[in-house]
Short mmCIF file of C-alpha atoms in Angstrom, two decimals:
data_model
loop_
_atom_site.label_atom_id
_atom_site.label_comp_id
_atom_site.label_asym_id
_atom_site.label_seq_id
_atom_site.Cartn_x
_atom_site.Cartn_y
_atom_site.Cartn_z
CA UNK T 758 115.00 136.49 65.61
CA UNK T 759 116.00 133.97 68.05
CA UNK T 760 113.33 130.77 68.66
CA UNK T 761 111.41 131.77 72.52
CA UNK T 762 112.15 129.74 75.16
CA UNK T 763 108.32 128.35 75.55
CA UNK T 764 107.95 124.57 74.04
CA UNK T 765 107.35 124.80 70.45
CA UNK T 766 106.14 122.44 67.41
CA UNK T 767 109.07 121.37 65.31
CA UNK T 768 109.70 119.05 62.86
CA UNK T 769 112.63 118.51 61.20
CA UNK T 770 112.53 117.29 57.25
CA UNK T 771 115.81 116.03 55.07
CA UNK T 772 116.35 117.03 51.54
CA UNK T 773 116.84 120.02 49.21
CA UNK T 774 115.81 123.56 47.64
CA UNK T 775 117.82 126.51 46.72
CA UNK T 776 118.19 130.22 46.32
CA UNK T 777 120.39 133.15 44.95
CA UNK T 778 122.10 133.97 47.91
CA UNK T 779 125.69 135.97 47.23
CA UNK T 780 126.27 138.82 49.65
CA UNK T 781 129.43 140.63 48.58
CA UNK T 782 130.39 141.79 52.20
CA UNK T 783 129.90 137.94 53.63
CA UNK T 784 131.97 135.36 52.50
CA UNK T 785 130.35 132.51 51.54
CA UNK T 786 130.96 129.28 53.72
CA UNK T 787 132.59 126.15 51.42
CA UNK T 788 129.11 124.31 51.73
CA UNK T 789 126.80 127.04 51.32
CA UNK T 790 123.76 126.05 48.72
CA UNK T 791 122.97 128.71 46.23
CA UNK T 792 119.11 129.39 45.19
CA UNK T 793 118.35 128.50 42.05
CA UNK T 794 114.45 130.29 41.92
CA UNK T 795 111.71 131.24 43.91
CA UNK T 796 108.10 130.92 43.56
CA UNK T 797 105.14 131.44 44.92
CA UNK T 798 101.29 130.11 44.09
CA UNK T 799 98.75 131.84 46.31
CA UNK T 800 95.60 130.22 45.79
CA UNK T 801 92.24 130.06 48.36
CA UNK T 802 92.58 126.63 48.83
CA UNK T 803 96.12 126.90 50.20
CA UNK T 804 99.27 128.93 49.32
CA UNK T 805 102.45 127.27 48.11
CA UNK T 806 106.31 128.75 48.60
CA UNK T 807 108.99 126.92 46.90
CA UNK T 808 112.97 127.54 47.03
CA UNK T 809 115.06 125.78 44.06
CA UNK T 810 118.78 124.82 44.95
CA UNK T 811 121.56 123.55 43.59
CA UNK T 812 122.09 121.31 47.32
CA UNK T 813 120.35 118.97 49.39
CA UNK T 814 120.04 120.62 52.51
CA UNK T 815 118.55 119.96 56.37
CA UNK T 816 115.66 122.34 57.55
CA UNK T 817 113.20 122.51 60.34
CA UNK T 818 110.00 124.44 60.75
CA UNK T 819 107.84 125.19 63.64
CA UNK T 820 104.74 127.54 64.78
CA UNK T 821 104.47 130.75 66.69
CA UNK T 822 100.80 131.95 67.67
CA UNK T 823 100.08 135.66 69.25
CA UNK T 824 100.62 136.72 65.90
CA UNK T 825 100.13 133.49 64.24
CA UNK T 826 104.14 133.05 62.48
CA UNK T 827 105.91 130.20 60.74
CA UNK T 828 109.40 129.62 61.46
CA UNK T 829 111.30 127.62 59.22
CA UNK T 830 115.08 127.43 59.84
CA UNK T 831 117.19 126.15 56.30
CA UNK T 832 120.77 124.46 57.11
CA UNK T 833 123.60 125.49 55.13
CA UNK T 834 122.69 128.97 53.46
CA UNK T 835 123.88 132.37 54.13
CA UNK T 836 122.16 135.63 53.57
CA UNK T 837 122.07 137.27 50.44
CA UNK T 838 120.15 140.35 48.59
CA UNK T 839 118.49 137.31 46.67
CA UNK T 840 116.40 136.50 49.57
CA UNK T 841 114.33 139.59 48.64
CA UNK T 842 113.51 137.81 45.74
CA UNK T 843 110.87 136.23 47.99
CA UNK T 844 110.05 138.76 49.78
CA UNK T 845 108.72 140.74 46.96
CA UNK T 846 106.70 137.82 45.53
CA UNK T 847 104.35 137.96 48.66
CA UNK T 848 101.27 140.12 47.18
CA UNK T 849 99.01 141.52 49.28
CA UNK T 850 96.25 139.46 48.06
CA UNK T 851 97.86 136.82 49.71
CA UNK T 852 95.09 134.56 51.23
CA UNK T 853 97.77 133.65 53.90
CA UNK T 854 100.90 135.64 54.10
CA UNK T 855 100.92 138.99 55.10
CA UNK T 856 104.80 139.49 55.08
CA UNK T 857 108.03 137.20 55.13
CA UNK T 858 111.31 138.32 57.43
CA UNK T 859 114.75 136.63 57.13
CA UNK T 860 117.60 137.06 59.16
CA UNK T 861 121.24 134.89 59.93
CA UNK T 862 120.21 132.96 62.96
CA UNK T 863 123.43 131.10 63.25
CA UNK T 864 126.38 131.32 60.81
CA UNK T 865 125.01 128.89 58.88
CA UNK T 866 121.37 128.95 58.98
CA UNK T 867 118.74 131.41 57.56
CA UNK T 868 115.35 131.64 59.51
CA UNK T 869 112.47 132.80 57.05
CA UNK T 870 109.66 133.95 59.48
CA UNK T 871 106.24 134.10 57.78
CA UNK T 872 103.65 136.43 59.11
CA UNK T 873 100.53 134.76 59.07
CA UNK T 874 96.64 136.30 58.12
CA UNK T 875 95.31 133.32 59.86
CA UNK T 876 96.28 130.05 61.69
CA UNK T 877 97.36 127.60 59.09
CA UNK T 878 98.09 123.64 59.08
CA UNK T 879 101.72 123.72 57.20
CA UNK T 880 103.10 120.88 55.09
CA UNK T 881 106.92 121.72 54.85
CA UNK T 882 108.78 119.03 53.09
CA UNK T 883 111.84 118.35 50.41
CA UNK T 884 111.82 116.89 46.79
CA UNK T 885 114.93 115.54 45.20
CA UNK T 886 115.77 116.56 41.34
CA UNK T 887 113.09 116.04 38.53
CA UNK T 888 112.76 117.28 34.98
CA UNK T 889 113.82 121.16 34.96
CA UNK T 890 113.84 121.11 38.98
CA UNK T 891 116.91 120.74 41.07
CA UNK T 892 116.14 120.24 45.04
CA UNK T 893 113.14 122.00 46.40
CA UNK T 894 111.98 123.23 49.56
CA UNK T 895 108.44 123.47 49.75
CA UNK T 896 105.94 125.32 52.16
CA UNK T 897 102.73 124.56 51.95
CA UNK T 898 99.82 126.84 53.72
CA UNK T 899 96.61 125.07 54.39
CA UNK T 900 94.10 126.88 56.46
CA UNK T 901 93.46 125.11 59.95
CA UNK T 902 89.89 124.70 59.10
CA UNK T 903 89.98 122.18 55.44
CA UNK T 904 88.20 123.83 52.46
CA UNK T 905 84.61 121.88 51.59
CA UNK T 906 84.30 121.65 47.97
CA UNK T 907 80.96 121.74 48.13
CA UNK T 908 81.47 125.25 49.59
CA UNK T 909 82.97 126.11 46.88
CA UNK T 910 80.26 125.05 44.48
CA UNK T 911 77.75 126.66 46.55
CA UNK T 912 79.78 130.32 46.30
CA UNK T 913 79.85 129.61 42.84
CA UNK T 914 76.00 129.44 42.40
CA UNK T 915 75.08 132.35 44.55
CA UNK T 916 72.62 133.98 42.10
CA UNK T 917 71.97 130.98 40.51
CA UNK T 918 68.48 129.97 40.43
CA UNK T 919 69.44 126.46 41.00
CA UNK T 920 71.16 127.39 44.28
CA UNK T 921 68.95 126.13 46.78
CA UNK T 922 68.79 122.42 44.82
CA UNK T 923 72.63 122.83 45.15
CA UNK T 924 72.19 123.29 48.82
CA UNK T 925 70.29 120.43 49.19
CA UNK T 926 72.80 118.56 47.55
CA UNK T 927 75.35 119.93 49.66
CA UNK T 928 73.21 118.84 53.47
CA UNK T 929 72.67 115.83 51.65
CA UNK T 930 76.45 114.85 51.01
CA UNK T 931 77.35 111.01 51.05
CA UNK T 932 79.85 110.45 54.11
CA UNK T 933 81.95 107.69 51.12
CA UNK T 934 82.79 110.79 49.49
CA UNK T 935 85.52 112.42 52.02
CA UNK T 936 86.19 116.49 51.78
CA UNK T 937 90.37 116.58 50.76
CA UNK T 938 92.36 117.21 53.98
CA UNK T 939 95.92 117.41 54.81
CA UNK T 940 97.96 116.49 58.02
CA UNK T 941 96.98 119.26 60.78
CA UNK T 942 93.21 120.28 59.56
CA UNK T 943 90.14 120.16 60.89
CA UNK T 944 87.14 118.90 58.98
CA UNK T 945 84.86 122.18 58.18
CA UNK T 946 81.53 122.10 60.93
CA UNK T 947 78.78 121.30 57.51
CA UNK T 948 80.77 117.66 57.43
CA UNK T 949 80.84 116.81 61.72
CA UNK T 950 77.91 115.24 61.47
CA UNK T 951 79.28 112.97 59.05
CA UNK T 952 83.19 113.41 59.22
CA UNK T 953 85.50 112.59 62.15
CA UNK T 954 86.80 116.03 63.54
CA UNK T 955 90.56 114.53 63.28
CA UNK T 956 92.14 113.80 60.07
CA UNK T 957 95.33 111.80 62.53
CA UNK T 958 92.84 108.67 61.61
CA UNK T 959 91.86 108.12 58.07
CA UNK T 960 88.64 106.83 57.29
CA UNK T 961 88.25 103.77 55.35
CA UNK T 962 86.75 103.76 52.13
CA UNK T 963 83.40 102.28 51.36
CA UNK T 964 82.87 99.99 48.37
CA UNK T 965 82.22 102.12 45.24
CA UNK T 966 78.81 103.03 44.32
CA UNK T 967 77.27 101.54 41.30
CA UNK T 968 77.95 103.49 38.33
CA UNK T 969 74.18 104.25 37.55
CA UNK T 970 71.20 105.16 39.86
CA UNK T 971 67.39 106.47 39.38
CA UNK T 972 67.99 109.97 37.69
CA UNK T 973 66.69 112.73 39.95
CA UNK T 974 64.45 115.11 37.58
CA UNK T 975 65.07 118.31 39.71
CA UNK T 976 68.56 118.00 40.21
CA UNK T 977 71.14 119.45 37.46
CA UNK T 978 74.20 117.65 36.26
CA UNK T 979 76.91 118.69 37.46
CA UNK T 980 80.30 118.26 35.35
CA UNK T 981 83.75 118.19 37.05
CA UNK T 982 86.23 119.47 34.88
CA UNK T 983 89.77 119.24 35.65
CA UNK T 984 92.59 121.44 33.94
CA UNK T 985 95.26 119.30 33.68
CA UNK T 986 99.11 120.29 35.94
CA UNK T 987 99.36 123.71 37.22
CA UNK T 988 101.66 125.36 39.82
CA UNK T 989 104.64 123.69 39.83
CA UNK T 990 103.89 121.62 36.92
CA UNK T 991 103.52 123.47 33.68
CA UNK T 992 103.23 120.11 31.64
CA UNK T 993 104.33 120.09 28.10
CA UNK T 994 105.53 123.15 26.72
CA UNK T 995 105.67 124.41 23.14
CA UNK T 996 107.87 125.33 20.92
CA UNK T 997 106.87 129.00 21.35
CA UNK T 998 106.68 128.33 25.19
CA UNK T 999 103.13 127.40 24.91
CA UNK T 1000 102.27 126.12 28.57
CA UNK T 1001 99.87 123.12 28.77
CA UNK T 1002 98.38 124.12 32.35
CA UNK T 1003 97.56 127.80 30.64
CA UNK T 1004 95.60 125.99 27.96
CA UNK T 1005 93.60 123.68 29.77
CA UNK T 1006 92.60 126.17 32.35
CA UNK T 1007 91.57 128.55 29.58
CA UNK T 1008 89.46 125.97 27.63
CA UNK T 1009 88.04 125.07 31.39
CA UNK T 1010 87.22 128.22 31.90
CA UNK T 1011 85.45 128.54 28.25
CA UNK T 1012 83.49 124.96 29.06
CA UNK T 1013 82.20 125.85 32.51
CA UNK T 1014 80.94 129.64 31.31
CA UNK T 1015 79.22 127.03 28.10
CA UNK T 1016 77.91 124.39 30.93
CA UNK T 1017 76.64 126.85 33.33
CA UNK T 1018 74.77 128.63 30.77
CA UNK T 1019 72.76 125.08 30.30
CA UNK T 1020 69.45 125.19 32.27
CA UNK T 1021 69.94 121.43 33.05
CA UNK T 1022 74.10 121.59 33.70
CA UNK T 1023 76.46 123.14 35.82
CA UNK T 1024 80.25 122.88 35.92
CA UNK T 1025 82.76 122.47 38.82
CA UNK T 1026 86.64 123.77 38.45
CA UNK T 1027 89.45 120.99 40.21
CA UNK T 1028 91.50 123.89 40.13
CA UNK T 1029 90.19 127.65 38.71
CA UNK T 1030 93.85 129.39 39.47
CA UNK T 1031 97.44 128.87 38.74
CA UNK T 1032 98.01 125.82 41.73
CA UNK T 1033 98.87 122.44 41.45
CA UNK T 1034 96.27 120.03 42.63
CA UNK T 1035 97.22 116.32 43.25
CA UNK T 1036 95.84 114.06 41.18
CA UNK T 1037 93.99 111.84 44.17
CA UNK T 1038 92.62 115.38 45.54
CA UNK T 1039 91.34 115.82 42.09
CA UNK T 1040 89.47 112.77 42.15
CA UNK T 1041 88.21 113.54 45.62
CA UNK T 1042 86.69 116.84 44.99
CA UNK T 1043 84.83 115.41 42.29
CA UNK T 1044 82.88 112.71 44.32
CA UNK T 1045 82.57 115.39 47.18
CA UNK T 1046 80.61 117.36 44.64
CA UNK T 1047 78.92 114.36 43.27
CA UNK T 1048 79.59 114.83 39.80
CA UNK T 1049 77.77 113.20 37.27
CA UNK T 1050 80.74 113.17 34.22
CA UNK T 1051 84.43 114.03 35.43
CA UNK T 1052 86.72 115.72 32.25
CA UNK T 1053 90.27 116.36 32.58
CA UNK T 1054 91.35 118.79 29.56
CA UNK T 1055 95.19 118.68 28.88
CA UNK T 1056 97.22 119.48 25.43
CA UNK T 1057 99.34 115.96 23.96
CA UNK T 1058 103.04 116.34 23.57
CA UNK T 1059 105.18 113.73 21.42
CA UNK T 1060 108.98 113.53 20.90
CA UNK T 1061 108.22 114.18 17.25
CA UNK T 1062 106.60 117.57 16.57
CA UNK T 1063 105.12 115.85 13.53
CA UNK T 1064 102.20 114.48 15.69
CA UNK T 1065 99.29 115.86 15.79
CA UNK T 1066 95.08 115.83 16.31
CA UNK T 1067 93.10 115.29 19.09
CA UNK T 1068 92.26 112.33 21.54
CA UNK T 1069 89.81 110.78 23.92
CA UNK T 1070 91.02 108.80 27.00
CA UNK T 1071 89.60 106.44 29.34
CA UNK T 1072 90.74 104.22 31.76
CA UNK T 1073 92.23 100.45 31.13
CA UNK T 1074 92.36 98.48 34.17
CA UNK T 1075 94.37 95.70 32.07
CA UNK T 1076 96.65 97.29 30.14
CA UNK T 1077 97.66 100.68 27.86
CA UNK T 1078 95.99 100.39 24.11
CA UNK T 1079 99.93 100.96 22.52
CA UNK T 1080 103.50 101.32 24.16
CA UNK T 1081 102.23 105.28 23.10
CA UNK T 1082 99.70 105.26 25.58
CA UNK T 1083 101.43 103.76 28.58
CA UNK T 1084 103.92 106.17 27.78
CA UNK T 1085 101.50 108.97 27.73
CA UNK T 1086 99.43 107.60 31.14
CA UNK T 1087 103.14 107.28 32.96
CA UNK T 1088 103.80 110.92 32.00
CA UNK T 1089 100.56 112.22 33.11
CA UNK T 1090 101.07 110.24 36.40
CA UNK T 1091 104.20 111.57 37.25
CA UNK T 1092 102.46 114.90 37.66
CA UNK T 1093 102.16 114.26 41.46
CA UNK T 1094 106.18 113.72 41.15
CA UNK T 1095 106.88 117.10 39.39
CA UNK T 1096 104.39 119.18 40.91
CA UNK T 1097 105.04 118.15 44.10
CA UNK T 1098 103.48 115.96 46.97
CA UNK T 1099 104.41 115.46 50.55
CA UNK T 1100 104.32 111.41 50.07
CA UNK T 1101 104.36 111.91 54.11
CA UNK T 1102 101.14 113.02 54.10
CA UNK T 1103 99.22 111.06 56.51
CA UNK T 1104 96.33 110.26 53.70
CA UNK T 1105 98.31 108.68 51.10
CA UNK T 1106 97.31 104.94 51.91
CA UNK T 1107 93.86 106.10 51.72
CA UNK T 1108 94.29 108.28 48.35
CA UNK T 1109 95.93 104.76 46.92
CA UNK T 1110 92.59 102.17 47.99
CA UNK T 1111 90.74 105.00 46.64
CA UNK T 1112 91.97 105.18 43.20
CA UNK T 1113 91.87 101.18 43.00
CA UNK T 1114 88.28 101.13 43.54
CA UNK T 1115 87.62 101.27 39.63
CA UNK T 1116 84.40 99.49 38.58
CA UNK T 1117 83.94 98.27 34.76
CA UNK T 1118 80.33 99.77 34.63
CA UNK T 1119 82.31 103.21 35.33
CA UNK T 1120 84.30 102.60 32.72
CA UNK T 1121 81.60 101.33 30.12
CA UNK T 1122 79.67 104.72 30.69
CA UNK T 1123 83.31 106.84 30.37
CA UNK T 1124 84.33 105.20 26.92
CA UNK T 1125 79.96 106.03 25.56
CA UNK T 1126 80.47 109.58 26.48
CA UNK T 1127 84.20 109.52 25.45
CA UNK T 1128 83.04 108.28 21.64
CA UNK T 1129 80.56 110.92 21.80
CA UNK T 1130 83.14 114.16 22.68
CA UNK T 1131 85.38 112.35 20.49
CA UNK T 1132 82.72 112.25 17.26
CA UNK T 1133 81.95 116.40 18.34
CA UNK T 1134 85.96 117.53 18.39
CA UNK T 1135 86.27 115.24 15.19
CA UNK T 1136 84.29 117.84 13.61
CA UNK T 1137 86.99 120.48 14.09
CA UNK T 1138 90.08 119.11 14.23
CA UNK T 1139 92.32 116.36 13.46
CA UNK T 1140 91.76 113.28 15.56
CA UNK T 1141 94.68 111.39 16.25
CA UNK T 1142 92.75 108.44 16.23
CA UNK T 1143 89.15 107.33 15.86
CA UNK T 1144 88.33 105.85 18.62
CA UNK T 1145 88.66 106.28 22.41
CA UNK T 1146 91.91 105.00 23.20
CA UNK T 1147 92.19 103.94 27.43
CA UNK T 1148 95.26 103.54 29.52
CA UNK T 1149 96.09 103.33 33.32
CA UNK T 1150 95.02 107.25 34.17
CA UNK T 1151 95.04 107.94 37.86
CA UNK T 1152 93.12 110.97 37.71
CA UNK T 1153 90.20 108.95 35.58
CA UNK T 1154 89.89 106.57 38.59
CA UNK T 1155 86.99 107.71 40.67
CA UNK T 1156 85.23 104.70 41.44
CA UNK T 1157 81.41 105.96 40.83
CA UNK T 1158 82.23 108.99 38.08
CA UNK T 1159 82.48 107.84 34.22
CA UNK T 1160 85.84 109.96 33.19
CA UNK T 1161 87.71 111.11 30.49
CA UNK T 1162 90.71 112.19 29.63
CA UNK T 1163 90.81 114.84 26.67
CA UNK T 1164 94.27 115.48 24.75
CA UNK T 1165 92.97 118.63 22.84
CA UNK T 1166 95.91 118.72 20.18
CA UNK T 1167 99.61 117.83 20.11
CA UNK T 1168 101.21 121.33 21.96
CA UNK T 1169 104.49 119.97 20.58
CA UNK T 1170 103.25 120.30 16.95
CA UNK T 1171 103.73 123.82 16.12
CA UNK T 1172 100.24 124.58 13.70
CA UNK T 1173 97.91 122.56 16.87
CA UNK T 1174 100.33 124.89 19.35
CA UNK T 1175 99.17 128.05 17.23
CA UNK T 1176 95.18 126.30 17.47
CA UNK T 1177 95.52 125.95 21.16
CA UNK T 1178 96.56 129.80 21.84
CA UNK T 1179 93.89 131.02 19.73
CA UNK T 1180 90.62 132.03 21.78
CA UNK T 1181 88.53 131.11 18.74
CA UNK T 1182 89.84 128.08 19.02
CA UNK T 1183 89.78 127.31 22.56
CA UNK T 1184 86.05 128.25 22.16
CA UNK T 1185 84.96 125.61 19.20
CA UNK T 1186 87.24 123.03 21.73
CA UNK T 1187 84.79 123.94 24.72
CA UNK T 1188 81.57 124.35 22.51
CA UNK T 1189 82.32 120.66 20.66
CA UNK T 1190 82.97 119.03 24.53
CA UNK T 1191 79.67 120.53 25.33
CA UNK T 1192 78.16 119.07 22.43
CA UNK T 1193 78.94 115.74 22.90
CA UNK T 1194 78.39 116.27 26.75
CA UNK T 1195 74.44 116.72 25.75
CA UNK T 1196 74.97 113.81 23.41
CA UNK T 1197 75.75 111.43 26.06
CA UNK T 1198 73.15 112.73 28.49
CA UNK T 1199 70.30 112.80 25.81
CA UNK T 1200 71.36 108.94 25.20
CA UNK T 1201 71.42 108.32 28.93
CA UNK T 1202 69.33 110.69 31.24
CA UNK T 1203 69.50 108.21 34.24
CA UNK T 1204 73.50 109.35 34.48
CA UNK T 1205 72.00 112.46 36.52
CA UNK T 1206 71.71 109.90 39.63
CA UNK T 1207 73.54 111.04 42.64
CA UNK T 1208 70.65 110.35 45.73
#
């Protein structure tokens, strides 16, 4: 498994991951990192492989076509039967790995060659220790071509009769509202016309739309809803391991089947699988879709499990509501930190001028249709206060979107962690949202505007 002599595309990267590498009939060299965990999130969008250690460590990664391969070469590990702790964790559903081979390439380097299903753009980068998670490695898998949410919504809505409104909507895309691309892709060919065909340059942002426009009778409104964490970032946790990412996607889920039964509505996922999403990317696929209403559903945790009922966010450009809430809005933030992003990324100035493009007519429309969810999920549960409360959200900061942020019960209190794991429960969550949803648009039919 030695690297050909042809030129090939390498990159070295600093920092850490680990493994469970202990081969009996190898000694072990003095420096030799040990892996911690494994894991692996397959997803359409991309596929993500990440190696916990206990060690910062050196590695370097490069690409092999005629079969398409990534080679990724880790500093300072030995083999061990735990590296077939990865290599079972590849499933053949795999949108982008067929199969994973490791081998000693020098005494003190492993080379992990991934067998490809398709050319891919890889992100390979390191993350130092945060909450539960020592160094990791992580391999991300982007196809070469980037994914077009508005592909996506399209797929969605094959048999739906509004499908070929949707497809208008789709030719029809605003060029302000740029399809999420990493390092390495190529825009998809729907978006040349509009798009540059490199992603090495970013584009600049345009000045944010305003927040309302002449409603459009034959187009639906579409709802962006965004389960909060995923992947790599559970969120808070209960007491009886209650994940917050599970719950959100589940009461997603519930919401978009509710929306999409609406002759007038239909619901787009941020993420529909197990993945993290970053929280800019988020925003982005929401204006690429040109939502109407952006909702991000997550479960509150508090130090004290004494805390409970429900809450309705939206976003403060001066300033959290209570020392609570800016602790609450810095937690949520430092999703990107735990879940993972290559702050490398050639798109991160862009991500940051794009989430400071907040408007206070966005906001005005979130906190109407925020007191109006709020007043519906008042009806069944709790509400840990009685009014919307607002705080610096980065995922609420699409610049022409009214957002909110829903905290669906305290996960850390264990009667609302018993609530949140209960279908029935989940459902009156997703059938009050909708009702205050229709509330909102009833009140203010010209929020259907996109042109």
């Amino acid at each position: 498994m030695n690297a050909p002599a042809a030129p090939l595309r390498r990159k070295m990267i600093t920092g850490g991951s680990a493994l469970l590498l202990l081969l009996p009939v190898v000694p072990r060299l003095a420096q030799a990192a040990t892996i911690l965990a494994v894991r692996t999130w397959p997803a359409d969008e991309y596929t993500r492989v990440t190696l916990e250690m206990d060690t910062e460590l050196k590695a370097e990664h490069f690409m092999l076509d005629g079969p398409h391969r990534l080679v990724v070469d880790i500093d300072g590990l030995r083999l061990s039967p735990a590296i077939n702790d990865l290599v079972s964790k590849i499933r053949p559903n795999d949108p982008y790995i067929s199969a994973v081979r490791a081998g000693q390439n020098r005494p003190d380097v492993v080379r992990l060659v991934f067998d490809l299903k398709q050319d891919v753009a890889p992100q390979v980068f390191t993350l130092k220790p945060i909450g539960e998670y020592k160094y990791r490695l992580v391999l991300d898998l982007y196809p070469k071509v980037a994914q077009d949410p508005l592909m996506a919504l399209l797929k969605d809505a094959e048999n739906d009769p509004l499908a070929g409104i949707l497809e208008s909507l789709a030719q029809n895309s605003p060029t302000e509202a740029p399809i999420p691309s990493v390092e390495g892709q190529k825009l998809p060919p729907v978006a040349r016309s509009k798009q540059p065909e490199s992603t090495s340059t970013p584009p600049q942002p345009r000045p944010p739309a305003p927040a309302t426009r002449p409603n459009r009778p034959n187009r639906p409104i579409l709802i962006a809803l965004d389960p909060g964490h995923g992947g790599e970032d559970p969120g808070a946790i209960g007491k009886r391991g209650t994940r917050e990412k599970d719950v959100a996607l589940q009461i997603a889920h519930r919401l978009k089947k509710l929306i999409d039964a609406q002759p007038n509505m239909r619901a787009y996922l941020t993420r529909d699988r197990d993945y993290f999403v970053p929280l800019n990317v988020r925003v982005q696929k929401a204006r690429r879709v040109q939502a109407d209403l952006f909702i991000s559903i997550h479960a509150d945790a508090w130090i004290k499990p004494s805390a409970r009922g429900s809450s309705v966010w939206a976003l403060s450009q001066n300033g959290a509501t209570s020392s609570a809430a800016r602790w609450l809005a810095k937690k949520e933030n430092d999703a990107d930190l735990i879940g993972g992003v290559n702050l490398g990324a050639h798109n991160a100035q862009v991500a940051k001028v794009l989430l400071d493009l907040s408007t206070g007519a966005q906001i005005n429309d979130s906190i109407r249709v925020g007191t109006q969810v709020l007043n519906e999920i008042g009806k069944i549960n709790k509400l840990h206060k009685n009014r919307i409360e607002r705080a610096g959200f980065a995922v609420l900061k699409a610049p022409d979107i009214p957002s909110i942020l829903i905290e669906t019960a305290f996960i850390s209190n264990p009667q609302e962690e018993l609530l949140l794991r209960s279908p029935a429960h989940q459902q009156r969550i997703a059938q009050a949202v909708l009702s205050g949803i229709q509330d909102y648009f009833s009140a203010n039919p010209a929020l259907a505007r996109r042109t």
